[in-house]
Amino acid sequence: MIQEIKNKLIIQELKPLIKGKKICYLTGAGISVASGVKPFRGKDGIYTNNPDLIYKLRPDTFETDPDFLYNFHEDFREQLLDKKPNIVHDIITKTAFDVITQNIDDLHEKSGFNKVIHIHGQVNEYRCRSCHFIYKGSFSQNQECIRCGEQKLRHNVVLFKENLLKNNLAMIVLEEAEIFIAVGTSGTIYPVAQYPQLTKAITICINPELPENHHMFQHVLIGDPEKLLMSLFSLTK
């Protein structure tokens, strides 16, 4: 009850501030849970239930156990085929100027928003480790790259110990944003967790639970992201 009162007061304060402003969202796995996609971290998360993945989802596994990496990401890609965006994705599509996402799914695109910066890549893409050419769709093991002929294809997903993809584009968006809203992210992955400190925008966090980097935001709303976003933008179902 106390949190609900706090949320209402914060939302009342924010409504006139966000009106007509350029909004940049940072989205995490939390927004896709309602679509049936398992999160990587948090309750029942893929990594939470299998912490040894930190030693397997690494670039050197391409040399030691490439079958594991292929099967892990291919299984996840196939699980996404029938998943549909939920109301949070739709609200973001209606209100966003830019979206930076940590998610490797394509639910933002399925919702109709195509200016998505996938800083962790996309599991429905693959690229060549030799010439770095990027393809859409799926591939088979030992398939040759049509550009260079090497058998070094991989899912276009960032692994532990690898740099973010398109981080330079994310920095440009953060510089231009007037409102920065992080939704469904745990705030544990760096350098992404520092994004609120890298923008001059008004910063807002919306999450079911208090994220680790909550102290970096000017405004923190804790609760159901769908309800909070609908209230913030005065939307109805």
Tab-separated table of C-alpha atoms in Angstrom:
chain	number	residue	atom	x	y	z
A	1	MET	CA	0.000	0.000	0.000
A	2	ILE	CA	2.802	2.435	0.883
A	3	GLN	CA	4.555	1.677	-2.414
A	4	GLU	CA	1.316	2.281	-4.341
A	5	ILE	CA	0.962	5.706	-2.729
A	6	LYS	CA	4.583	6.516	-3.564
A	7	ASN	CA	4.027	5.419	-7.169
A	8	LYS	CA	0.933	7.618	-7.529
A	9	LEU	CA	2.761	10.680	-6.205
A	10	ILE	CA	5.746	10.098	-8.497
A	11	ILE	CA	3.490	9.567	-11.519
A	12	GLN	CA	1.588	12.771	-10.791
A	13	GLU	CA	4.902	14.613	-10.721
A	14	LEU	CA	6.164	12.977	-13.922
A	15	LYS	CA	3.111	13.314	-16.177
A	16	PRO	CA	3.610	17.005	-17.063
A	17	LEU	CA	7.380	16.491	-17.385
A	18	ILE	CA	7.219	13.715	-19.984
A	19	LYS	CA	4.511	15.200	-22.183
A	20	GLY	CA	5.808	15.810	-25.712
A	21	LYS	CA	9.349	14.803	-24.792
A	22	LYS	CA	11.762	12.530	-26.656
A	23	ILE	CA	11.621	9.248	-24.735
A	24	CYS	CA	14.354	6.631	-24.806
A	25	TYR	CA	13.637	3.240	-23.256
A	26	LEU	CA	16.122	0.724	-21.948
A	27	THR	CA	14.396	-2.648	-21.762
A	28	GLY	CA	15.413	-5.863	-20.092
A	29	ALA	CA	14.211	-9.455	-19.962
A	30	GLY	CA	11.534	-8.542	-17.416
A	31	ILE	CA	9.286	-7.082	-20.095
A	32	SER	CA	9.197	-10.326	-22.097
A	33	VAL	CA	8.211	-12.612	-19.213
A	34	ALA	CA	4.502	-11.893	-19.799
A	35	SER	CA	5.004	-13.154	-23.364
A	36	GLY	CA	6.269	-16.491	-22.061
A	37	VAL	CA	9.985	-15.815	-22.509
A	38	LYS	CA	12.183	-16.992	-19.656
A	39	PRO	CA	14.426	-14.248	-18.227
A	40	PHE	CA	18.163	-14.767	-17.980
A	41	ARG	CA	18.342	-13.562	-14.384
A	42	GLY	CA	15.862	-13.239	-11.533
A	43	LYS	CA	13.254	-15.732	-10.389
A	44	ASP	CA	13.346	-18.920	-12.481
A	45	GLY	CA	15.927	-17.278	-14.756
A	46	ILE	CA	17.987	-19.371	-17.136
A	47	TYR	CA	21.261	-18.214	-15.575
A	48	THR	CA	19.836	-18.178	-12.033
A	49	ASN	CA	19.011	-21.880	-12.302
A	50	ASN	CA	22.277	-22.686	-14.112
A	51	PRO	CA	25.047	-20.440	-12.732
A	52	ASP	CA	27.707	-22.553	-14.466
A	53	LEU	CA	26.607	-20.925	-17.708
A	54	ILE	CA	29.013	-18.100	-16.906
A	55	TYR	CA	31.805	-20.551	-17.766
A	56	LYS	CA	30.100	-21.975	-20.877
A	57	LEU	CA	28.657	-18.903	-22.609
A	58	ARG	CA	32.090	-17.564	-23.522
A	59	PRO	CA	33.993	-17.096	-26.798
A	60	ASP	CA	36.519	-19.823	-25.987
A	61	THR	CA	33.682	-22.370	-26.011
A	62	PHE	CA	33.676	-22.061	-29.806
A	63	GLU	CA	36.928	-24.020	-29.638
A	64	THR	CA	36.152	-26.401	-26.762
A	65	ASP	CA	32.423	-27.146	-27.160
A	66	PRO	CA	30.849	-25.415	-30.187
A	67	ASP	CA	27.885	-27.815	-30.122
A	68	PHE	CA	26.861	-26.465	-26.728
A	69	LEU	CA	26.760	-22.848	-27.916
A	70	TYR	CA	24.891	-23.756	-31.078
A	71	ASN	CA	22.278	-25.870	-29.293
A	72	PHE	CA	21.812	-23.416	-26.416
A	73	HIS	CA	21.012	-20.479	-28.694
A	74	GLU	CA	19.132	-22.531	-31.265
A	75	ASP	CA	16.830	-23.886	-28.552
A	76	PHE	CA	16.153	-20.341	-27.353
A	77	ARG	CA	15.529	-19.120	-30.918
A	78	GLU	CA	13.004	-21.903	-31.547
A	79	GLN	CA	11.170	-21.105	-28.305
A	80	LEU	CA	10.647	-17.546	-29.532
A	81	LEU	CA	8.978	-18.497	-32.808
A	82	ASP	CA	5.431	-18.497	-31.409
A	83	LYS	CA	5.907	-15.742	-28.808
A	84	LYS	CA	3.960	-12.516	-29.207
A	85	PRO	CA	4.534	-9.032	-27.778
A	86	ASN	CA	2.559	-8.046	-24.706
A	87	ILE	CA	1.002	-4.770	-23.575
A	88	VAL	CA	4.322	-3.382	-22.304
A	89	HIS	CA	5.867	-3.816	-25.756
A	90	ASP	CA	2.828	-2.129	-27.297
A	91	ILE	CA	2.968	0.837	-24.898
A	92	ILE	CA	6.651	1.311	-25.658
A	93	THR	CA	5.913	1.216	-29.394
A	94	LYS	CA	3.311	3.966	-28.930
A	95	THR	CA	5.442	6.241	-26.766
A	96	ALA	CA	9.118	5.657	-27.643
A	97	PHE	CA	11.405	7.742	-29.790
A	98	ASP	CA	14.242	5.246	-29.330
A	99	VAL	CA	14.611	1.827	-27.723
A	100	ILE	CA	17.817	0.273	-26.405
A	101	THR	CA	17.277	-3.330	-25.399
A	102	GLN	CA	19.287	-5.967	-23.600
A	103	ASN	CA	16.896	-8.583	-24.963
A	104	ILE	CA	17.893	-10.935	-27.761
A	105	ASP	CA	14.280	-11.588	-28.782
A	106	ASP	CA	12.400	-9.748	-31.522
A	107	LEU	CA	9.246	-8.801	-29.606
A	108	HIS	CA	9.810	-5.049	-30.002
A	109	GLU	CA	9.910	-5.544	-33.761
A	110	LYS	CA	6.833	-7.781	-33.682
A	111	SER	CA	5.074	-4.964	-31.840
A	112	GLY	CA	5.843	-2.606	-34.707
A	113	PHE	CA	8.885	-0.699	-33.416
A	114	ASN	CA	11.855	-1.039	-35.748
A	115	LYS	CA	14.380	1.486	-34.374
A	116	VAL	CA	15.674	-0.971	-31.793
A	117	ILE	CA	19.308	-0.974	-30.692
A	118	HIS	CA	20.079	-4.571	-29.665
A	119	ILE	CA	23.184	-4.150	-27.531
A	120	HIS	CA	23.294	-7.883	-26.730
A	121	GLY	CA	22.517	-8.925	-30.288
A	122	GLN	CA	19.630	-10.984	-31.659
A	123	VAL	CA	19.226	-14.738	-31.537
A	124	ASN	CA	17.369	-14.741	-34.871
A	125	GLU	CA	20.515	-13.436	-36.568
A	126	TYR	CA	23.856	-15.118	-37.142
A	127	ARG	CA	27.225	-13.862	-38.240
A	128	CYS	CA	30.561	-15.102	-39.477
A	129	ARG	CA	33.371	-15.080	-36.916
A	130	SER	CA	35.853	-14.613	-39.740
A	131	CYS	CA	34.454	-11.828	-41.954
A	132	HIS	CA	31.702	-10.634	-39.543
A	133	PHE	CA	28.958	-10.696	-42.198
A	134	ILE	CA	25.490	-10.781	-40.551
A	135	TYR	CA	22.589	-12.922	-41.744
A	136	LYS	CA	18.925	-13.142	-40.758
A	137	GLY	CA	17.353	-16.457	-39.802
A	138	SER	CA	18.918	-19.734	-38.735
A	139	PHE	CA	21.919	-21.762	-39.831
A	140	SER	CA	23.208	-25.309	-39.538
A	141	GLN	CA	26.432	-26.405	-37.940
A	142	ASN	CA	29.395	-26.564	-40.323
A	143	GLN	CA	27.542	-24.325	-42.791
A	144	GLU	CA	29.858	-22.139	-44.850
A	145	CYS	CA	29.705	-18.356	-44.915
A	146	ILE	CA	28.526	-17.281	-48.383
A	147	ARG	CA	30.875	-14.292	-48.280
A	148	CYS	CA	34.204	-15.827	-47.230
A	149	GLY	CA	33.590	-19.571	-47.289
A	150	GLU	CA	34.708	-20.170	-43.693
A	151	GLN	CA	32.801	-22.559	-41.421
A	152	LYS	CA	32.735	-20.101	-38.545
A	153	LEU	CA	29.103	-19.085	-38.213
A	154	ARG	CA	27.640	-18.199	-34.811
A	155	HIS	CA	24.442	-16.751	-33.405
A	156	ASN	CA	24.694	-12.975	-33.268
A	157	VAL	CA	24.465	-12.871	-29.469
A	158	VAL	CA	26.946	-11.308	-27.040
A	159	LEU	CA	28.661	-13.819	-24.762
A	160	PHE	CA	30.332	-13.256	-21.402
A	161	LYS	CA	33.684	-11.473	-21.866
A	162	GLU	CA	32.557	-9.926	-25.174
A	163	ASN	CA	31.886	-6.244	-25.835
A	164	LEU	CA	28.398	-4.856	-26.333
A	165	LEU	CA	27.118	-4.474	-29.867
A	166	LYS	CA	26.102	-1.015	-31.124
A	167	ASN	CA	27.130	0.657	-27.870
A	168	ASN	CA	28.227	3.706	-29.873
A	169	LEU	CA	24.661	4.101	-31.168
A	170	ALA	CA	23.331	3.720	-27.638
A	171	MET	CA	25.599	6.553	-26.481
A	172	ILE	CA	24.236	8.840	-29.206
A	173	VAL	CA	20.656	8.036	-28.189
A	174	LEU	CA	21.429	8.669	-24.514
A	175	GLU	CA	22.874	12.048	-25.435
A	176	GLU	CA	19.768	13.045	-27.409
A	177	ALA	CA	17.114	11.681	-25.020
A	178	GLU	CA	14.977	13.987	-22.894
A	179	ILE	CA	13.363	11.182	-20.898
A	180	PHE	CA	15.128	7.907	-20.107
A	181	ILE	CA	12.938	5.033	-18.885
A	182	ALA	CA	14.427	1.680	-17.883
A	183	VAL	CA	11.862	-1.124	-17.766
A	184	GLY	CA	12.291	-4.721	-16.655
A	185	THR	CA	16.040	-4.674	-16.122
A	186	SER	CA	17.849	-5.884	-13.007
A	187	GLY	CA	20.564	-3.228	-13.157
A	188	THR	CA	23.321	-5.771	-12.610
A	189	ILE	CA	25.048	-5.843	-16.011
A	190	TYR	CA	27.749	-3.244	-16.668
A	191	PRO	CA	28.306	-0.995	-18.489
A	192	VAL	CA	24.547	-0.948	-19.229
A	193	ALA	CA	23.700	-0.428	-15.557
A	194	GLN	CA	25.539	2.919	-15.771
A	195	TYR	CA	23.382	4.281	-18.590
A	196	PRO	CA	21.256	6.436	-16.224
A	197	GLN	CA	24.439	8.298	-15.295
A	198	LEU	CA	25.435	8.805	-18.933
A	199	THR	CA	22.400	10.835	-19.982
A	200	LYS	CA	21.213	14.358	-19.210
A	201	ALA	CA	17.620	13.172	-19.511
A	202	ILE	CA	15.138	12.796	-16.682
A	203	THR	CA	15.721	9.198	-15.542
A	204	ILE	CA	12.918	6.841	-14.546
A	205	CYS	CA	13.110	3.223	-13.424
A	206	ILE	CA	10.068	0.931	-13.688
A	207	ASN	CA	10.533	-2.576	-12.337
A	208	PRO	CA	8.666	-5.234	-10.313
A	209	GLU	CA	11.533	-5.278	-7.813
A	210	LEU	CA	14.111	-2.733	-6.746
A	211	PRO	CA	17.011	-3.047	-9.234
A	212	GLU	CA	20.618	-3.054	-8.095
A	213	ASN	CA	21.304	0.343	-9.695
A	214	HIS	CA	18.163	2.072	-8.363
A	215	HIS	CA	20.259	4.812	-6.745
A	216	MET	CA	21.293	6.040	-10.217
A	217	PHE	CA	17.728	7.059	-11.143
A	218	GLN	CA	15.927	10.278	-10.268
A	219	HIS	CA	12.554	8.506	-10.082
A	220	VAL	CA	11.877	4.869	-9.161
A	221	LEU	CA	8.525	3.120	-9.636
A	222	ILE	CA	8.205	-0.387	-8.198
A	223	GLY	CA	5.361	-2.628	-9.315
A	224	ASP	CA	3.730	-4.123	-12.387
A	225	PRO	CA	5.339	-2.395	-15.427
A	226	GLU	CA	2.121	-2.716	-17.450
A	227	LYS	CA	-0.001	-0.930	-14.845
A	228	LEU	CA	2.647	1.698	-14.110
A	229	LEU	CA	3.207	2.561	-17.771
A	230	MET	CA	-0.526	2.724	-18.451
A	231	SER	CA	-0.942	5.078	-15.511
A	232	LEU	CA	2.076	7.190	-16.484
A	233	PHE	CA	0.730	7.736	-20.003
A	234	SER	CA	-2.975	7.780	-19.013
A	235	LEU	CA	-3.713	4.767	-21.198
A	236	THR	CA	-6.605	2.321	-20.906
A	237	LYS	CA	-7.026	-1.207	-22.239
